[in-house]
Short mmCIF file of C-alpha atoms and ligand atoms in Angstrom, two decimals:
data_model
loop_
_atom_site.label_atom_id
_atom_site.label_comp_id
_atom_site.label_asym_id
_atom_site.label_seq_id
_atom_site.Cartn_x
_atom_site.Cartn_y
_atom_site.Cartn_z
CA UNK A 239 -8.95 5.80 22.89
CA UNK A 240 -9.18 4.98 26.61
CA UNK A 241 -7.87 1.23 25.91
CA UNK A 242 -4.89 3.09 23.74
CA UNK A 243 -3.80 5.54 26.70
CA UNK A 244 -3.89 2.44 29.17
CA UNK A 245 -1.89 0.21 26.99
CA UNK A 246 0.85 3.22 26.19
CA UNK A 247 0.97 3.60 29.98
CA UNK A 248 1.85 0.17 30.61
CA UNK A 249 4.46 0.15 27.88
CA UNK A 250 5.74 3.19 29.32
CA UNK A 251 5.88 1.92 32.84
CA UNK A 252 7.60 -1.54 31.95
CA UNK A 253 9.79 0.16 29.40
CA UNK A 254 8.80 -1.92 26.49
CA UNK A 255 8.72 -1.05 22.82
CA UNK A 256 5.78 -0.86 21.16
CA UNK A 257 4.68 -1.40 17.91
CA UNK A 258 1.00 -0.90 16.20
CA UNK A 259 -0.43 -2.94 14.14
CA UNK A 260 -3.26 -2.46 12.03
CA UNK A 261 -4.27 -5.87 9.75
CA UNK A 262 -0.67 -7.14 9.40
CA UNK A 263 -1.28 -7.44 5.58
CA UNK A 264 1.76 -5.50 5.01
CA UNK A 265 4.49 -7.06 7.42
CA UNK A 266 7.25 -9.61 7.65
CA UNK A 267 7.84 -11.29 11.53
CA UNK A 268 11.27 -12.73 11.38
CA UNK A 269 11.19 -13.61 15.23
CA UNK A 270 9.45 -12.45 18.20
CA UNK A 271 8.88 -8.51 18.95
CA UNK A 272 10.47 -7.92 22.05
CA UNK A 273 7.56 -5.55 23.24
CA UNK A 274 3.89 -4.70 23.22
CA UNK A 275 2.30 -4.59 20.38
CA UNK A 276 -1.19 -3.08 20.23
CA UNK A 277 -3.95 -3.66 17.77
CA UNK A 278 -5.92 -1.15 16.58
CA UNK A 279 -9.72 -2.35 16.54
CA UNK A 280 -10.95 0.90 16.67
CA UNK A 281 -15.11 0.86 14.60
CA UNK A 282 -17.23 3.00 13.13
CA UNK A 283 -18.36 4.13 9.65
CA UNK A 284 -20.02 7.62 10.30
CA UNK A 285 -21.11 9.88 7.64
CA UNK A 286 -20.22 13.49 8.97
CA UNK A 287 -21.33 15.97 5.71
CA UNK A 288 -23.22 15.30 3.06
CA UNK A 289 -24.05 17.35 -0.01
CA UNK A 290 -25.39 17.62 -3.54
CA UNK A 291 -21.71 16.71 -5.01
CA UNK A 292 -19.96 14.95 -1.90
CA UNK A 293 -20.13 12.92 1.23
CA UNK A 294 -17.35 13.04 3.87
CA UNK A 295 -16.98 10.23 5.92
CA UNK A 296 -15.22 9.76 9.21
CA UNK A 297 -13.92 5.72 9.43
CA UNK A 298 -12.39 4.07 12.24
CA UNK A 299 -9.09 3.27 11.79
CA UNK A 300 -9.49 -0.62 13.04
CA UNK A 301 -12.04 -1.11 9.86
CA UNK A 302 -11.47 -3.48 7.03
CA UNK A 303 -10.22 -1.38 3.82
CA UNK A 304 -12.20 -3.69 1.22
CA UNK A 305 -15.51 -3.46 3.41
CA UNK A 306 -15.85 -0.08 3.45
CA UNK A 307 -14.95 0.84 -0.16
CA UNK A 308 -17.61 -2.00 -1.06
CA UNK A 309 -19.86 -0.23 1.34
CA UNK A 310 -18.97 3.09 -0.48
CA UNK A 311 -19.21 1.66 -4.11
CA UNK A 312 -22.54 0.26 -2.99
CA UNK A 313 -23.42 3.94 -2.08
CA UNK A 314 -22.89 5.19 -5.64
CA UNK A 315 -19.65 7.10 -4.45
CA UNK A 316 -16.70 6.91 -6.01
CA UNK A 317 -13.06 7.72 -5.86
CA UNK A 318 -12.22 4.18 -4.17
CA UNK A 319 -12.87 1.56 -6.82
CA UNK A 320 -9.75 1.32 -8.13
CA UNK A 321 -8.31 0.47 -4.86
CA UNK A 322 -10.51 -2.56 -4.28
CA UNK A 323 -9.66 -5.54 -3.07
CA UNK A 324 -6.67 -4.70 -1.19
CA UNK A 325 -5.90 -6.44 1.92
CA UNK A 326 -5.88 -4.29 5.32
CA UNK A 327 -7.01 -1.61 8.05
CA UNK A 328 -7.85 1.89 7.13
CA UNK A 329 -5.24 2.94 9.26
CA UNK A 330 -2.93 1.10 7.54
CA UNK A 331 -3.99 2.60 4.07
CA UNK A 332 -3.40 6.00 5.46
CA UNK A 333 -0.57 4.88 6.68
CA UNK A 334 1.33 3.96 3.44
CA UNK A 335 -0.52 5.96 1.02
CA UNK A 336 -1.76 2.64 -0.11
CA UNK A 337 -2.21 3.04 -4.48
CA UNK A 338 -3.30 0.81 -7.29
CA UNK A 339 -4.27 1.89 -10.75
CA UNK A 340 -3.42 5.00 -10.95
CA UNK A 341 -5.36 6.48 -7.74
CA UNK A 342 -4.13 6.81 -4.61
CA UNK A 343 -5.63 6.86 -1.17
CA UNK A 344 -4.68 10.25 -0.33
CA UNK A 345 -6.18 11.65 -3.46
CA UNK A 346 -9.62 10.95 -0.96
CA UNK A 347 -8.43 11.84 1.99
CA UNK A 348 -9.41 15.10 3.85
CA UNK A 349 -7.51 14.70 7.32
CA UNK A 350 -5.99 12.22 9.90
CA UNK A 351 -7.14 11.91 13.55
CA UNK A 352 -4.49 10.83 15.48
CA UNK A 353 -2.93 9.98 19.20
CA UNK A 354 -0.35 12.11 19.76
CA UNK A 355 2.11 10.68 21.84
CA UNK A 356 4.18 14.03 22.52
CA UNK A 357 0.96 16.24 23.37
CA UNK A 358 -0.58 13.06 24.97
CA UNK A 359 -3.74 13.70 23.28
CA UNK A 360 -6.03 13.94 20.00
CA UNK A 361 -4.54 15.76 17.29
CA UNK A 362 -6.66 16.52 13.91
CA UNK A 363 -4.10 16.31 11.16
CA UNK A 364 -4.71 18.20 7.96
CA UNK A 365 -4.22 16.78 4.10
CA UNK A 366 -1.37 19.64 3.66
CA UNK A 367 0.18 18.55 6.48
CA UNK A 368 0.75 14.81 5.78
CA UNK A 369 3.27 14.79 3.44
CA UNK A 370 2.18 11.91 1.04
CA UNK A 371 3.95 10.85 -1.61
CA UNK A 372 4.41 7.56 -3.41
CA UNK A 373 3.82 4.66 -0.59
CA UNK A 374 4.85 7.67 2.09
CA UNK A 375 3.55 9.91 4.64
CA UNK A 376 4.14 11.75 7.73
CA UNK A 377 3.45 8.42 9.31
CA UNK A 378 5.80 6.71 8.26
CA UNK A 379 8.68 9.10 9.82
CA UNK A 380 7.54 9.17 13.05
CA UNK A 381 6.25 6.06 14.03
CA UNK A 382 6.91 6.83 17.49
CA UNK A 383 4.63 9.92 17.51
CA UNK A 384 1.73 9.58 15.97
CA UNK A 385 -1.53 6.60 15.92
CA UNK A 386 -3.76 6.96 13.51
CA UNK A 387 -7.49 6.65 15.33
CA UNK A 388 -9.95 7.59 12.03
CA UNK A 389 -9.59 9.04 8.81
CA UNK A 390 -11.67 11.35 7.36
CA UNK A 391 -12.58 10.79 3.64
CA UNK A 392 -14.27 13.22 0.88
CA UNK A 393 -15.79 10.86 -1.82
CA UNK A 394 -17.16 12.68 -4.81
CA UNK A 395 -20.73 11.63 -6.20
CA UNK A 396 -20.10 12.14 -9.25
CA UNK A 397 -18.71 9.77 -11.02
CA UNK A 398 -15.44 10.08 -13.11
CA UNK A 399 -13.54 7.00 -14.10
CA UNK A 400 -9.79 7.00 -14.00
CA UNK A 401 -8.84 4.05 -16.45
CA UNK A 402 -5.66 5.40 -17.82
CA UNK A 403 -3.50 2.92 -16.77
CA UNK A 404 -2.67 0.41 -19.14
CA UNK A 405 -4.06 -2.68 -17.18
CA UNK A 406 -7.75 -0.62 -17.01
CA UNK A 407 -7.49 0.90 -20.38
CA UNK A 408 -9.76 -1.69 -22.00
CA UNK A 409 -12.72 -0.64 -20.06
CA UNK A 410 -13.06 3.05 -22.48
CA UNK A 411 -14.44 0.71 -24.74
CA UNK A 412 -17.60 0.09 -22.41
CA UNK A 413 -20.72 1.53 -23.26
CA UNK A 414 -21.94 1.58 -19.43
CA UNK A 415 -19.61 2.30 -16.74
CA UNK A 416 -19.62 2.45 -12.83
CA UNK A 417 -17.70 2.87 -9.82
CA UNK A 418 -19.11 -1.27 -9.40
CA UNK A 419 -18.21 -2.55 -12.90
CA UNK A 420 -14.28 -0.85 -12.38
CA UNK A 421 -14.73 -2.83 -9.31
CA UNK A 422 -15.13 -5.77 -10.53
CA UNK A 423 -12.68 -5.53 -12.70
CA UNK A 424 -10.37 -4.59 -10.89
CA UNK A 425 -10.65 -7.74 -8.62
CA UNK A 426 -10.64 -9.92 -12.05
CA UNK A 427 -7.39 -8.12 -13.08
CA UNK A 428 -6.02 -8.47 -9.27
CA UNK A 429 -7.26 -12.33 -8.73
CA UNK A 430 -4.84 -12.90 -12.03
CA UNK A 431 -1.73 -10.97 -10.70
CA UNK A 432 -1.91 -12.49 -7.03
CA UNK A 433 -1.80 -15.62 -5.83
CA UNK A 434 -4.56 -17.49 -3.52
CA UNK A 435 -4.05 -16.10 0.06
CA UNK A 436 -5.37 -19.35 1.54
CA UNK A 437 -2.87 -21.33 0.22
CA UNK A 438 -0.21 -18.83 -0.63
CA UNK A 439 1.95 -16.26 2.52
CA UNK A 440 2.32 -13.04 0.66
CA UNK A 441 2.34 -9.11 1.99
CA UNK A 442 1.89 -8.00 -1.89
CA UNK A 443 4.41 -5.72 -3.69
CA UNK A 444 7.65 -6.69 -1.83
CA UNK A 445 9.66 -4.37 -3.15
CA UNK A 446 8.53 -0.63 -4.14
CA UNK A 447 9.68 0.96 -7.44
CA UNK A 448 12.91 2.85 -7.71
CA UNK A 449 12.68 6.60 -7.61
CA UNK A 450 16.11 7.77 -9.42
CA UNK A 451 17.68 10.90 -10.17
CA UNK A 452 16.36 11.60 -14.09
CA UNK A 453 20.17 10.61 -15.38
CA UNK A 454 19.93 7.82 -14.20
CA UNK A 455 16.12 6.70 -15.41
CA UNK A 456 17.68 8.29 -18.66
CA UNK A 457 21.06 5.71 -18.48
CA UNK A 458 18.44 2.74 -18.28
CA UNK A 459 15.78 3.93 -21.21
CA UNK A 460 18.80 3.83 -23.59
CA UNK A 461 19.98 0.40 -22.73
CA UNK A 462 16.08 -0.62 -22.12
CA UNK A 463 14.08 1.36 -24.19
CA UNK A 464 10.39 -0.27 -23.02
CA UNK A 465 11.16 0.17 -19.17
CA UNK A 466 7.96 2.05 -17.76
CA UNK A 467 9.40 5.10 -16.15
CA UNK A 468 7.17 8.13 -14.90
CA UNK A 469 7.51 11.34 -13.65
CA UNK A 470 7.88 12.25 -9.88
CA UNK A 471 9.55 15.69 -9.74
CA UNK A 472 11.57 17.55 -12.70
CA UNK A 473 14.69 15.45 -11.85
CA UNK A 474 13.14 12.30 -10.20
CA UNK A 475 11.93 9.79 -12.26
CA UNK A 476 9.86 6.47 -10.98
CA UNK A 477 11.30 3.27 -13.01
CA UNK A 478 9.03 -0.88 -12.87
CA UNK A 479 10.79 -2.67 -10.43
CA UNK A 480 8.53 -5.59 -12.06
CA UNK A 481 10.15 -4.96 -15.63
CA UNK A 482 13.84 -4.74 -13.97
CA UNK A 483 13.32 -7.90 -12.15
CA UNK A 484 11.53 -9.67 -14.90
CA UNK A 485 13.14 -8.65 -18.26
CA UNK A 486 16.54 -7.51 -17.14
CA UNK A 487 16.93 -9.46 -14.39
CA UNK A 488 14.86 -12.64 -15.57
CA UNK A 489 14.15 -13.40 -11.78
CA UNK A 490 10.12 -14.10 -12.53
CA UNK A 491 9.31 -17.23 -11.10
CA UNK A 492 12.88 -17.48 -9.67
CA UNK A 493 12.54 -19.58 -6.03
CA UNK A 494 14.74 -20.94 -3.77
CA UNK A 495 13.07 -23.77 -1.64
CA UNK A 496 9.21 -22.38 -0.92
CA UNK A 497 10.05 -18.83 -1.49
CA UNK A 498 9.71 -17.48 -4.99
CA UNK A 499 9.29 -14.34 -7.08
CA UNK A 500 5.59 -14.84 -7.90
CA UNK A 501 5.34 -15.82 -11.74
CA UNK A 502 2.73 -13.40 -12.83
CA UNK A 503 3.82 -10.66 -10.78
CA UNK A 504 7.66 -10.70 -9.63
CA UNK A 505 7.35 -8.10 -6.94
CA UNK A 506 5.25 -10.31 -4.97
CA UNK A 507 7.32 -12.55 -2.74
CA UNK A 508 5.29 -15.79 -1.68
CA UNK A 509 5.94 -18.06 0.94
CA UNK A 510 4.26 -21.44 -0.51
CA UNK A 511 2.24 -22.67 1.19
CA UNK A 512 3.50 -20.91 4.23
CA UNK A 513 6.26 -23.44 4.64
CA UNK A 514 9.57 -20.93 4.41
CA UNK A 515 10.65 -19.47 7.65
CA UNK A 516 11.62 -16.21 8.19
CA UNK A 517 15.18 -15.71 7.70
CA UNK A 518 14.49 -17.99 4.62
CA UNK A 519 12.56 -15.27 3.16
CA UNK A 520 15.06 -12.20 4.32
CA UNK A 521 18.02 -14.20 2.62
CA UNK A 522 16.27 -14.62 -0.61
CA UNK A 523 15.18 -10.78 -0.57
CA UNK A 524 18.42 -9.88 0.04
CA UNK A 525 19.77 -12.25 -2.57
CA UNK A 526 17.32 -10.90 -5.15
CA UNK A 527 18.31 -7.01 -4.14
CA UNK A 528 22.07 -8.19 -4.72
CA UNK A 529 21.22 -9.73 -8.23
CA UNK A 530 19.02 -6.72 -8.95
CA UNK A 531 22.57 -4.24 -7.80
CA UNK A 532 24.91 -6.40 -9.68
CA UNK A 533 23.15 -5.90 -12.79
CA UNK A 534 22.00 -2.80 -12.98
CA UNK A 535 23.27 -0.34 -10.12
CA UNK A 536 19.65 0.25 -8.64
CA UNK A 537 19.14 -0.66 -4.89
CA UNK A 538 15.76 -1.86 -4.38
CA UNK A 539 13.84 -1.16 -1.41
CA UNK A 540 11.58 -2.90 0.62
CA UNK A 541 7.30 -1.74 1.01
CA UNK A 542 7.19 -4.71 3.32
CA UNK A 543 8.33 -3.54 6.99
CA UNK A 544 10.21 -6.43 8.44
CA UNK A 545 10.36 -7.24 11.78
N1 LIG B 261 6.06 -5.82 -15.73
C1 LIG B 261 6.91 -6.75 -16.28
N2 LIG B 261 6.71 -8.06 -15.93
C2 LIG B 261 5.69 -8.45 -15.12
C3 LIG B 261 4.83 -7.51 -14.56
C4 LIG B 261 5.03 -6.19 -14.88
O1 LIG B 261 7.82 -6.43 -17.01
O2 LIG B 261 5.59 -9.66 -14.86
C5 LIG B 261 6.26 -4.41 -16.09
C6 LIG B 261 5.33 -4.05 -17.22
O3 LIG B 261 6.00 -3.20 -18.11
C7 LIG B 261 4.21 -3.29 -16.50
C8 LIG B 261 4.97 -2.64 -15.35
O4 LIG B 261 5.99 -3.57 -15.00
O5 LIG B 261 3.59 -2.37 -17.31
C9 LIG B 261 4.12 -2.30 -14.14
O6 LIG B 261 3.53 -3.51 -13.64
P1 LIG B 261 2.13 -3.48 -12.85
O7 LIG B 261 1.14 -2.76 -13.65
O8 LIG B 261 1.83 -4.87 -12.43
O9 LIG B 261 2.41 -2.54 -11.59
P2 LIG B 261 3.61 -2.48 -10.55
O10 LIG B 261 4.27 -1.15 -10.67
O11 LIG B 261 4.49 -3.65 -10.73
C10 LIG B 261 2.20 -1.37 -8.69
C11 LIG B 261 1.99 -1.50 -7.21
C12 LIG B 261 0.96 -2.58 -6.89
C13 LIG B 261 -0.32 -2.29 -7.64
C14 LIG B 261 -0.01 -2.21 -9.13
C15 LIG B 261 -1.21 -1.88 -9.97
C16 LIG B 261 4.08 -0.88 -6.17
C17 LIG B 261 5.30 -1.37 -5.45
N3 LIG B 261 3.24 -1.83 -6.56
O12 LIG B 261 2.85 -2.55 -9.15
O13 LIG B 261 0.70 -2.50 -5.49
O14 LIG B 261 -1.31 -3.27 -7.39
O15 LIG B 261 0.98 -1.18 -9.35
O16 LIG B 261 -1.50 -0.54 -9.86
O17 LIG B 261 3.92 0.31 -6.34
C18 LIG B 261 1.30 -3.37 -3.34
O18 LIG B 261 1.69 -2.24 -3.04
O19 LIG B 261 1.33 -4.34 -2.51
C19 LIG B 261 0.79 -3.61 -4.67
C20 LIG B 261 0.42 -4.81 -5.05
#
């Protein structure tokens, strides 16, 4: 935390901007950032409490998401394996409330330890108090505040699998299950939906799915009776972004020079083989947000920060 205060100083003193950065997994450059940016390395996988049902875990935020839910799954904990595989910091999951078959990160997490950059210290931030919701937090509305430093995690021994969404639903059928067989799954399922990140620029889900007032989620089940929508709050509903731009939209696969709407998964944007630059990409996303507006009145919004 020393190395944090020193570099904040020296942003402070040469009034320069600064942004953190965690694994990058989740951002879009489109040119230079005209300030300091500071990477959070910041270690350490410490168990903290452990008991006959539970461990908690305190976990730097500068650690490698996959590694330590592999550690954990390893551990015979669970809560985590449906979230494997996904690229990034553990600072950056608590971040964006980071969520993949039906579980989401803050379902696990207990509190936040953070740099506070109005009190100039170490705040402990409490589960009530972070506001998550779907791909949202507290973090995410003042990014000028608060830096995540470790996150404190309650992983349940026992094990319970959650397979009730419809990609994981084939696994009730197993006679033995684990937290490690859902893992492994889940990376089978995962390897088919995304492309090869050695050969293929990607920050995942581009664009998030819609929230929309319940009229509205109502408006689009009559003209498109199979669109997935679920429930956020009594007059929010949640609506695919994949189904709108696949079947209503038929924009799966579209590209325009090396960017295109990935063809087994059209909300992930890919840059092939890293040869689009970046105001090649922003044009196409905006071009694809138009298309999606034209056609159906919904304005998409971006999960990728942009730069
Ligand atoms: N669909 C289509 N065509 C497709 C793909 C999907 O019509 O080509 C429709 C299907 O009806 C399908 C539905 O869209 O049932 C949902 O698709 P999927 O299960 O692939 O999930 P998603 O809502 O598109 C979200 C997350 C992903 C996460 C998956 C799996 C967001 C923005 N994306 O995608 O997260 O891996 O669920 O849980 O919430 C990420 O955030 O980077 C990310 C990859």
């Amino acid at each position: 935390m020393y190395d944090l205060k020193e570099a904040l100083e020296f942003a402070e003193i040469n009034t320069l901007e600064v942004f953190i950065l965690g694994g990058g997994s989740n951002l879009l450059f489109l040119k230079d950032f005209p300030g300091l940016i500071i990477q959070i390395n910041i270690s350490g996988i410490e168990i903290i409490e452990d008991t006959d049902t539970y461990s908690v875990y305190k976990v730097g935020a500068g650690e490698n998401w996959d590694l330590f839910v592999e550690e954990m799954v390893g551990r015979g904990l669970s809560g985590l394996e449906n979230l494997s595989f996904i690229p990034g910091t553990i600072g950056g999951a608590a971040v964006q409330n980071i969520g993949a078959y039906g579980q989401e990160i803050s379902s696990i997490i207990e509190s936040v330890n953070v740099f506070d950059r109005v009190k100039g210290g170490e705040v402990k931030i409490e589960k009530k108090d972070l506001v998550y919701g779907y791909r949202d937090s507290i973090f995410k509305h003042n990014t000028d505040r608060y830096i995540v430093l470790s996150v404190i995690f309650n992983l349940p021994k026992e094990f319970v699998p959650n397979l009730s969404y419809s990609d994981l639903k084939y696994m009730q059928d197993f006679k033995v299950i684990t937290s490690a067989i859902v893992r492994k799954n889940v990376g089978e399922i995962r390897a088919k939906k995304f492309p090869d990140l050695n050969t293929t620029g990607t920050a995942g889900s581009f664009f998030m799915n819609p929230i929309v007032e319940a009229t509205v989620a109502q408006d689009m089940q009559s003209k498109y009776p199979d669109i997935p929508c679920y429930d956020v709050a009594p007059t929010q509903k949640k609506l695919s972004a994949a189904y709108i731009l696949d079947k209503i939209c038929n924009l799966k696969g579209y590209g325009e020079g090396f960017v295109q709407l990935y063809q087994n998964q059209p909300l992930v944007v890919t840059n092939i083989e890293f040869n689009a630059i970046g105001s090649e990409i922003s044009s196409f996303i905006a071009k694809v947000k138009d298309t999606v507006f034209q056609k159906t009145g919904i304005k998409l919004e971006s999960e990728v920060i942009t730069i």
